[in-house]
PDB file of C-alpha atoms in Angstrom:
ATOM      1  CA  MET A  16       0.000   0.000   0.000  1.00  0.00           C
ATOM      2  CA  SER A  17       1.227   3.474  -0.770  1.00  0.00           C
ATOM      3  CA  LEU A  18       1.847   5.294   2.494  1.00  0.00           C
ATOM      4  CA  SER A  19       1.224   9.017   2.118  1.00  0.00           C
ATOM      5  CA  TYR A  20       1.071  10.105   5.750  1.00  0.00           C
ATOM      6  CA  TRP A  21       2.759   8.801   8.869  1.00  0.00           C
ATOM      7  CA  LEU A  22       1.814   9.826  12.394  1.00  0.00           C
ATOM      8  CA  SER A  23       4.459   9.478  15.069  1.00  0.00           C
ATOM      9  CA  SER A  24       3.521   8.337  18.571  1.00  0.00           C
ATOM     10  CA  PRO A  25       1.728  11.016  20.546  1.00  0.00           C
ATOM     11  CA  VAL A  26       2.636  13.812  22.861  1.00  0.00           C
ATOM     12  CA  THR A  27       0.487  12.637  25.779  1.00  0.00           C
ATOM     13  CA  THR A  28       1.167  15.490  28.191  1.00  0.00           C
ATOM     14  CA  PHE A  29       0.675  19.140  27.276  1.00  0.00           C
ATOM     15  CA  GLY A  30      -1.246  22.262  28.168  1.00  0.00           C
ATOM     16  CA  ASN A  31      -2.214  23.784  31.508  1.00  0.00           C
ATOM     17  CA  ARG A  32       1.387  25.034  31.900  1.00  0.00           C
ATOM     18  CA  GLN A  33       2.830  21.526  31.551  1.00  0.00           C
ATOM     19  CA  THR A  34       5.929  20.975  29.425  1.00  0.00           C
ATOM     20  CA  PRO A  35       4.822  18.710  26.534  1.00  0.00           C
ATOM     21  CA  VAL A  36       6.024  15.115  26.947  1.00  0.00           C
ATOM     22  CA  LEU A  37       6.712  12.821  23.977  1.00  0.00           C
ATOM     23  CA  ASN A  38       5.715   9.169  24.502  1.00  0.00           C
ATOM     24  CA  LEU A  39       7.311   6.737  22.049  1.00  0.00           C
ATOM     25  CA  ALA A  40       6.228   3.654  23.995  1.00  0.00           C
ATOM     26  CA  GLY A  41       9.715   2.483  24.886  1.00  0.00           C
ATOM     27  CA  HIS A  42      11.223   2.762  21.399  1.00  0.00           C
ATOM     28  CA  CYS A  43      13.511   5.558  22.560  1.00  0.00           C
ATOM     29  CA  ASN A  44      13.878   7.949  25.470  1.00  0.00           C
ATOM     30  CA  PRO A  45      13.414  11.589  24.453  1.00  0.00           C
ATOM     31  CA  SER A  46      14.510  12.861  27.877  1.00  0.00           C
ATOM     32  CA  THR A  47      18.055  11.624  27.220  1.00  0.00           C
ATOM     33  CA  GLY A  48      18.152  12.621  23.554  1.00  0.00           C
ATOM     34  CA  GLY A  49      17.691   9.019  22.493  1.00  0.00           C
ATOM     35  CA  CYS A  50      15.106   9.816  19.813  1.00  0.00           C
ATOM     36  CA  LYS A  51      17.369  12.009  17.710  1.00  0.00           C
ATOM     37  CA  SER A  52      18.489   8.901  15.819  1.00  0.00           C
ATOM     38  CA  LEU A  53      15.002   8.774  14.297  1.00  0.00           C
ATOM     39  CA  SER A  54      15.818  11.851  12.240  1.00  0.00           C
ATOM     40  CA  THR A  55      17.368   9.627   9.569  1.00  0.00           C
ATOM     41  CA  ASP A  56      14.141   7.626   9.236  1.00  0.00           C
ATOM     42  CA  ILE A  57      12.032  10.784   9.144  1.00  0.00           C
ATOM     43  CA  HIS A  58      14.200  12.303   6.421  1.00  0.00           C
ATOM     44  CA  ALA A  59      13.947   9.050   4.432  1.00  0.00           C
ATOM     45  CA  CYS A  60      10.136   9.081   4.585  1.00  0.00           C
ATOM     46  CA  GLN A  61       9.947  12.729   3.581  1.00  0.00           C
ATOM     47  CA  ALA A  62      12.295  12.104   0.653  1.00  0.00           C
ATOM     48  CA  LYS A  63       9.656   9.683  -0.666  1.00  0.00           C
ATOM     49  CA  GLY A  64       6.915  12.280  -0.384  1.00  0.00           C
ATOM     50  CA  ILE A  65       5.487  10.946   2.874  1.00  0.00           C
ATOM     51  CA  LYS A  66       4.225  13.617   5.254  1.00  0.00           C
ATOM     52  CA  VAL A  67       5.309  12.991   8.853  1.00  0.00           C
ATOM     53  CA  LEU A  68       3.071  14.479  11.535  1.00  0.00           C
ATOM     54  CA  LEU A  69       3.265  14.483  15.322  1.00  0.00           C
ATOM     55  CA  SER A  70       0.101  13.378  17.105  1.00  0.00           C
ATOM     56  CA  LEU A  71      -1.140  15.122  20.246  1.00  0.00           C
ATOM     57  CA  GLY A  72      -3.358  13.406  22.779  1.00  0.00           C
ATOM     58  CA  GLY A  73      -4.607   9.836  22.626  1.00  0.00           C
ATOM     59  CA  GLY A  74      -6.646   7.687  24.977  1.00  0.00           C
ATOM     60  CA  ILE A  75      -4.243   8.071  27.902  1.00  0.00           C
ATOM     61  CA  GLY A  76      -2.219  10.941  29.282  1.00  0.00           C
ATOM     62  CA  SER A  77      -2.553  14.289  31.006  1.00  0.00           C
ATOM     63  CA  TYR A  78      -3.548  17.075  28.679  1.00  0.00           C
ATOM     64  CA  THR A  79      -5.920  19.990  28.374  1.00  0.00           C
ATOM     65  CA  LEU A  80      -5.829  23.605  27.231  1.00  0.00           C
ATOM     66  CA  SER A  81      -6.700  26.057  29.975  1.00  0.00           C
ATOM     67  CA  SER A  82      -6.834  29.341  28.040  1.00  0.00           C
ATOM     68  CA  PRO A  83      -6.142  30.977  24.671  1.00  0.00           C
ATOM     69  CA  SER A  84      -2.646  31.919  25.840  1.00  0.00           C
ATOM     70  CA  ASP A  85      -2.054  28.317  26.905  1.00  0.00           C
ATOM     71  CA  ALA A  86      -2.985  27.157  23.396  1.00  0.00           C
ATOM     72  CA  GLN A  87      -0.648  29.769  21.925  1.00  0.00           C
ATOM     73  CA  ASN A  88       2.205  28.587  24.148  1.00  0.00           C
ATOM     74  CA  VAL A  89       1.681  24.951  23.135  1.00  0.00           C
ATOM     75  CA  ALA A  90       1.705  25.927  19.458  1.00  0.00           C
ATOM     76  CA  GLN A  91       4.912  27.892  19.950  1.00  0.00           C
ATOM     77  CA  TYR A  92       6.563  24.951  21.725  1.00  0.00           C
ATOM     78  CA  LEU A  93       5.585  22.558  18.944  1.00  0.00           C
ATOM     79  CA  TRP A  94       6.894  24.950  16.313  1.00  0.00           C
ATOM     80  CA  ASN A  95      10.229  25.432  18.042  1.00  0.00           C
ATOM     81  CA  ASN A  96      10.819  21.783  18.956  1.00  0.00           C
ATOM     82  CA  TYR A  97       9.243  19.739  16.152  1.00  0.00           C
ATOM     83  CA  LEU A  98       8.410  21.985  13.222  1.00  0.00           C
ATOM     84  CA  GLY A  99      10.391  24.808  11.640  1.00  0.00           C
ATOM     85  CA  GLY A 100      11.626  26.530  14.789  1.00  0.00           C
ATOM     86  CA  THR A 101      15.155  26.729  16.108  1.00  0.00           C
ATOM     87  CA  SER A 102      15.121  25.193  19.587  1.00  0.00           C
ATOM     88  CA  LYS A 103      18.488  23.743  20.589  1.00  0.00           C
ATOM     89  CA  ASP A 104      16.802  20.733  22.207  1.00  0.00           C
ATOM     90  CA  ARG A 105      14.791  19.141  19.402  1.00  0.00           C
ATOM     91  CA  PRO A 106      13.684  15.562  20.265  1.00  0.00           C
ATOM     92  CA  PHE A 107      14.072  14.399  16.643  1.00  0.00           C
ATOM     93  CA  GLY A 108      17.314  16.223  16.016  1.00  0.00           C
ATOM     94  CA  SER A 109      17.571  17.886  12.621  1.00  0.00           C
ATOM     95  CA  ALA A 110      14.274  16.454  11.349  1.00  0.00           C
ATOM     96  CA  VAL A 111      11.550  19.015  10.685  1.00  0.00           C
ATOM     97  CA  LEU A 112       8.109  17.427  10.873  1.00  0.00           C
ATOM     98  CA  ASP A 113       5.400  18.396   8.405  1.00  0.00           C
ATOM     99  CA  GLY A 114       2.602  19.094  10.828  1.00  0.00           C
ATOM    100  CA  ILE A 115       0.531  18.285  13.890  1.00  0.00           C
ATOM    101  CA  ASP A 116      -2.325  15.824  14.365  1.00  0.00           C
ATOM    102  CA  LEU A 117      -4.943  16.308  17.076  1.00  0.00           C
ATOM    103  CA  ASP A 118      -6.220  13.058  18.608  1.00  0.00           C
ATOM    104  CA  ILE A 119      -8.061  14.612  21.521  1.00  0.00           C
ATOM    105  CA  GLU A 120     -10.019  12.111  23.603  1.00  0.00           C
ATOM    106  CA  LEU A 121      -9.567  13.416  27.159  1.00  0.00           C
ATOM    107  CA  GLY A 122      -9.614  16.616  29.173  1.00  0.00           C
ATOM    108  CA  GLY A 123     -11.357  19.844  28.339  1.00  0.00           C
ATOM    109  CA  THR A 124     -12.972  20.680  25.038  1.00  0.00           C
ATOM    110  CA  SER A 125     -11.964  24.334  24.730  1.00  0.00           C
ATOM    111  CA  TYR A 126      -9.265  26.246  22.844  1.00  0.00           C
ATOM    112  CA  TYR A 127      -8.300  23.606  20.283  1.00  0.00           C
ATOM    113  CA  ASP A 128      -9.572  26.015  17.659  1.00  0.00           C
ATOM    114  CA  VAL A 129      -7.075  28.555  19.016  1.00  0.00           C
ATOM    115  CA  LEU A 130      -4.327  25.930  18.856  1.00  0.00           C
ATOM    116  CA  ALA A 131      -5.188  25.160  15.226  1.00  0.00           C
ATOM    117  CA  LYS A 132      -5.189  28.860  14.296  1.00  0.00           C
ATOM    118  CA  ASN A 133      -1.820  29.421  15.943  1.00  0.00           C
ATOM    119  CA  LEU A 134      -0.277  26.372  14.275  1.00  0.00           C
ATOM    120  CA  SER A 135      -1.660  27.453  10.921  1.00  0.00           C
ATOM    121  CA  SER A 136      -0.147  30.912  11.340  1.00  0.00           C
ATOM    122  CA  TYR A 137       3.349  29.410  11.195  1.00  0.00           C
ATOM    123  CA  SER A 138       2.749  28.392   7.595  1.00  0.00           C
ATOM    124  CA  SER A 139       3.528  31.966   6.646  1.00  0.00           C
ATOM    125  CA  LYS A 140       7.154  31.456   7.621  1.00  0.00           C
ATOM    126  CA  GLY A 141       8.066  29.665   4.385  1.00  0.00           C
ATOM    127  CA  ARG A 142       7.070  26.097   5.235  1.00  0.00           C
ATOM    128  CA  LYS A 143       3.496  24.814   5.259  1.00  0.00           C
ATOM    129  CA  VAL A 144       2.316  23.382   8.564  1.00  0.00           C
ATOM    130  CA  TYR A 145      -0.188  20.593   7.932  1.00  0.00           C
ATOM    131  CA  ILE A 146      -2.935  20.145  10.504  1.00  0.00           C
ATOM    132  CA  SER A 147      -4.945  16.961  10.892  1.00  0.00           C
ATOM    133  CA  ALA A 148      -7.392  15.483  13.387  1.00  0.00           C
ATOM    134  CA  ALA A 149      -8.628  12.057  14.442  1.00  0.00           C
ATOM    135  CA  PRO A 150     -12.144  12.621  15.810  1.00  0.00           C
ATOM    136  CA  GLN A 151     -14.618   9.968  16.900  1.00  0.00           C
ATOM    137  CA  CYS A 152     -17.380   9.345  14.369  1.00  0.00           C
ATOM    138  CA  PRO A 153     -20.339  10.805  16.342  1.00  0.00           C
ATOM    139  CA  TYR A 154     -20.851  14.246  14.781  1.00  0.00           C
ATOM    140  CA  PRO A 155     -19.872  16.799  15.932  1.00  0.00           C
ATOM    141  CA  ASP A 156     -16.911  15.433  17.843  1.00  0.00           C
ATOM    142  CA  GLN A 157     -17.071  16.266  21.544  1.00  0.00           C
ATOM    143  CA  HIS A 158     -13.525  17.590  21.770  1.00  0.00           C
ATOM    144  CA  LEU A 159     -12.725  18.766  18.256  1.00  0.00           C
ATOM    145  CA  GLY A 160     -16.020  20.041  16.879  1.00  0.00           C
ATOM    146  CA  GLN A 161     -15.171  23.710  17.387  1.00  0.00           C
ATOM    147  CA  ALA A 162     -11.635  23.285  16.049  1.00  0.00           C
ATOM    148  CA  LEU A 163     -12.837  21.517  12.912  1.00  0.00           C
ATOM    149  CA  SER A 164     -15.268  24.350  12.220  1.00  0.00           C
ATOM    150  CA  THR A 165     -12.292  26.654  11.547  1.00  0.00           C
ATOM    151  CA  GLY A 166     -11.738  25.029   8.153  1.00  0.00           C
ATOM    152  CA  LEU A 167      -7.983  24.909   8.793  1.00  0.00           C
ATOM    153  CA  PHE A 168      -7.579  21.137   8.753  1.00  0.00           C
ATOM    154  CA  ASN A 169      -5.903  19.480   5.798  1.00  0.00           C
ATOM    155  CA  TYR A 170      -6.710  15.903   6.772  1.00  0.00           C
ATOM    156  CA  VAL A 171      -9.322  14.332   9.038  1.00  0.00           C
ATOM    157  CA  TRP A 172      -9.099  10.633   9.914  1.00  0.00           C
ATOM    158  CA  VAL A 173     -12.466   9.811  11.452  1.00  0.00           C
ATOM    159  CA  GLN A 174     -12.475   6.861  13.855  1.00  0.00           C
ATOM    160  CA  PHE A 175     -15.373   4.709  12.685  1.00  0.00           C
ATOM    161  CA  TYR A 176     -14.974   2.160  15.469  1.00  0.00           C
ATOM    162  CA  ASN A 177     -15.866   1.768  19.147  1.00  0.00           C
ATOM    163  CA  ASN A 178     -18.918   3.912  18.368  1.00  0.00           C
ATOM    164  CA  PRO A 179     -21.945   1.710  17.524  1.00  0.00           C
ATOM    165  CA  PRO A 180     -24.212   4.597  16.374  1.00  0.00           C
ATOM    166  CA  CYS A 181     -21.934   5.405  13.427  1.00  0.00           C
ATOM    167  CA  GLN A 182     -19.993   2.278  12.522  1.00  0.00           C
ATOM    168  CA  TYR A 183     -20.281  -1.002  10.625  1.00  0.00           C
ATOM    169  CA  ARG A 184     -22.169  -3.738  12.431  1.00  0.00           C
ATOM    170  CA  SER A 185     -22.786  -7.375  11.466  1.00  0.00           C
ATOM    171  CA  GLY A 186     -23.185  -6.952   7.727  1.00  0.00           C
ATOM    172  CA  ASP A 187     -25.030  -3.626   7.976  1.00  0.00           C
ATOM    173  CA  ILE A 188     -23.227  -0.603   6.485  1.00  0.00           C
ATOM    174  CA  THR A 189     -26.135   1.846   6.844  1.00  0.00           C
ATOM    175  CA  LYS A 190     -24.966   3.710   9.960  1.00  0.00           C
ATOM    176  CA  LEU A 191     -21.401   3.796   8.685  1.00  0.00           C
ATOM    177  CA  ILE A 192     -22.338   5.298   5.321  1.00  0.00           C
ATOM    178  CA  ASN A 193     -24.754   7.790   6.871  1.00  0.00           C
ATOM    179  CA  SER A 194     -22.034   8.975   9.227  1.00  0.00           C
ATOM    180  CA  TRP A 195     -19.474   9.166   6.422  1.00  0.00           C
ATOM    181  CA  ASN A 196     -21.850  11.329   4.390  1.00  0.00           C
ATOM    182  CA  THR A 197     -22.340  13.627   7.377  1.00  0.00           C
ATOM    183  CA  TRP A 198     -18.616  14.118   7.855  1.00  0.00           C
ATOM    184  CA  THR A 199     -17.839  14.701   4.198  1.00  0.00           C
ATOM    185  CA  GLY A 200     -20.812  17.021   3.842  1.00  0.00           C
ATOM    186  CA  LYS A 201     -20.209  19.208   6.884  1.00  0.00           C
ATOM    187  CA  VAL A 202     -16.492  19.269   7.642  1.00  0.00           C
ATOM    188  CA  LYS A 203     -14.331  21.741   5.744  1.00  0.00           C
ATOM    189  CA  ALA A 204     -11.215  19.637   5.244  1.00  0.00           C
ATOM    190  CA  THR A 205      -9.119  18.920   2.186  1.00  0.00           C
ATOM    191  CA  LYS A 206      -9.340  15.145   2.576  1.00  0.00           C
ATOM    192  CA  ILE A 207     -11.243  12.856   4.919  1.00  0.00           C
ATOM    193  CA  PHE A 208     -10.113   9.322   5.693  1.00  0.00           C
ATOM    194  CA  MET A 209     -12.122   6.369   6.978  1.00  0.00           C
ATOM    195  CA  GLY A 210     -10.453   5.158  10.172  1.00  0.00           C
ATOM    196  CA  LEU A 211     -10.883   1.431  10.782  1.00  0.00           C
ATOM    197  CA  PRO A 212      -9.456  -1.313  13.026  1.00  0.00           C
ATOM    198  CA  ALA A 213      -6.976  -3.491  11.123  1.00  0.00           C
ATOM    199  CA  ASN A 214      -7.979  -6.611  13.020  1.00  0.00           C
ATOM    200  CA  SER A 215     -11.058  -7.845  14.858  1.00  0.00           C
ATOM    201  CA  THR A 216      -9.107  -7.543  18.125  1.00  0.00           C
ATOM    202  CA  ALA A 217      -7.706  -4.064  17.409  1.00  0.00           C
ATOM    203  CA  ALA A 218     -10.865  -2.369  18.708  1.00  0.00           C
ATOM    204  CA  GLY A 219     -13.906  -3.273  20.739  1.00  0.00           C
ATOM    205  CA  SER A 220     -16.227  -2.965  17.740  1.00  0.00           C
ATOM    206  CA  GLY A 221     -16.411  -1.681  14.186  1.00  0.00           C
ATOM    207  CA  TYR A 222     -14.151  -4.162  12.392  1.00  0.00           C
ATOM    208  CA  ILE A 223     -15.049  -4.543   8.704  1.00  0.00           C
ATOM    209  CA  PRO A 224     -14.002  -7.744   6.899  1.00  0.00           C
ATOM    210  CA  PRO A 225     -11.745  -6.865   3.942  1.00  0.00           C
ATOM    211  CA  ILE A 226     -14.139  -8.349   1.397  1.00  0.00           C
ATOM    212  CA  THR A 227     -16.970  -6.189   2.759  1.00  0.00           C
ATOM    213  CA  LEU A 228     -14.823  -3.081   2.675  1.00  0.00           C
ATOM    214  CA  LYS A 229     -13.831  -3.726  -0.929  1.00  0.00           C
ATOM    215  CA  ASN A 230     -17.211  -4.723  -2.311  1.00  0.00           C
ATOM    216  CA  GLN A 231     -19.715  -2.712  -0.274  1.00  0.00           C
ATOM    217  CA  VAL A 232     -18.101   0.179   1.590  1.00  0.00           C
ATOM    218  CA  LEU A 233     -15.408   1.665  -0.643  1.00  0.00           C
ATOM    219  CA  PRO A 234     -17.591   1.912  -3.762  1.00  0.00           C
ATOM    220  CA  ARG A 235     -19.898   4.167  -1.720  1.00  0.00           C
ATOM    221  CA  VAL A 236     -17.406   6.337   0.153  1.00  0.00           C
ATOM    222  CA  LYS A 237     -15.136   6.918  -2.835  1.00  0.00           C
ATOM    223  CA  LYS A 238     -17.917   8.902  -4.505  1.00  0.00           C
ATOM    224  CA  SER A 239     -17.029  11.871  -2.300  1.00  0.00           C
ATOM    225  CA  SER A 240     -14.460  14.327  -3.656  1.00  0.00           C
ATOM    226  CA  LYS A 241     -13.121  14.563  -0.100  1.00  0.00           C
ATOM    227  CA  TYR A 242     -12.259  10.865   0.073  1.00  0.00           C
ATOM    228  CA  GLY A 243      -8.588  10.542   0.945  1.00  0.00           C
ATOM    229  CA  GLY A 244      -8.233   6.842   1.721  1.00  0.00           C
ATOM    230  CA  ILE A 245      -8.377   4.719   4.856  1.00  0.00           C
ATOM    231  CA  MET A 246      -6.560   4.956   8.169  1.00  0.00           C
ATOM    232  CA  LEU A 247      -5.836   1.706  10.011  1.00  0.00           C
ATOM    233  CA  TRP A 248      -5.448   1.207  13.744  1.00  0.00           C
ATOM    234  CA  ASN A 249      -2.774   0.139  13.975  1.00  0.00           C
ATOM    235  CA  ARG A 250       0.371  -1.119  12.241  1.00  0.00           C
ATOM    236  CA  TYR A 251       0.858  -3.956  14.753  1.00  0.00           C
ATOM    237  CA  PHE A 252      -2.590  -5.389  14.054  1.00  0.00           C
ATOM    238  CA  ASP A 253      -2.209  -4.750  10.334  1.00  0.00           C
ATOM    239  CA  VAL A 254       0.910  -6.925  10.264  1.00  0.00           C
ATOM    240  CA  LEU A 255      -0.949  -9.715  12.063  1.00  0.00           C
ATOM    241  CA  ASN A 256      -3.973  -9.590   9.777  1.00  0.00           C
ATOM    242  CA  LYS A 257      -2.350  -8.304   6.553  1.00  0.00           C
ATOM    243  CA  TYR A 258      -5.405  -6.087   6.193  1.00  0.00           C
ATOM    244  CA  SER A 259      -3.734  -3.460   4.034  1.00  0.00           C
ATOM    245  CA  ASP A 260      -2.416  -6.140   1.688  1.00  0.00           C
ATOM    246  CA  GLN A 261      -5.967  -7.390   1.179  1.00  0.00           C
ATOM    247  CA  VAL A 262      -7.508  -4.013   0.344  1.00  0.00           C
ATOM    248  CA  LYS A 263      -4.716  -1.914  -1.170  1.00  0.00           C
ATOM    249  CA  SER A 264      -5.720  -2.611  -4.765  1.00  0.00           C
ATOM    250  CA  VAL A 265      -9.018  -0.757  -4.347  1.00  0.00           C
ATOM    251  CA  VAL A 266      -8.266   1.916  -1.735  1.00  0.00           C
ATOM    252  CA  ALA A 267      -6.815   4.522  -4.095  1.00  0.00           C
TER     253      ALA A 267
END
């Protein structure tokens, strides 16, 4: 499968005057500079046209935005340490990431629109800052609804799983397609991706058998001009199930 976007593991602590903390799940230790070696891999991906974004949030962690100035400070920190800024202590060394992804599932719901606006403002400094989001499929998303209304997001990977009202269920694609049509019709984003579990054990519910995705779902969702592809959770489960190998011929 052609990989166009890669999201690094999330910053799981930020906001409310906390110094953002990068969590790479044991692959390297950013506090000792151990993640700078990843700069070679990041450069290699970017040389192939793959956009590399840093994800904020996730299902665990300690994060929230307490005020507009807090959101501005977080944006400034991300710019200086991961994007085009000039901090001396950059966790990924010389690598300059392409943008920021918001996977907000915890904490408060305010000021993410301010964060998006501040991140977007850095695009004027000669390098585009891509902004993406990974909302849950109930519309509007509890945490990101206001941010998405800004129209500043380039990519939105909607999580169509663990949410029975808007996901695939036992051979029935009705709720899934209705939700997809809502997202593509109402969200001002360049491209919208269908987020799915790559294995029946990758999520509590919402798994779509590859044959069903190919024959029933994709022919419907690809009619939208905003269709960008699919997002799989996650690479570990994809390797086990070879899901992407089974559907790659019809995703594009």
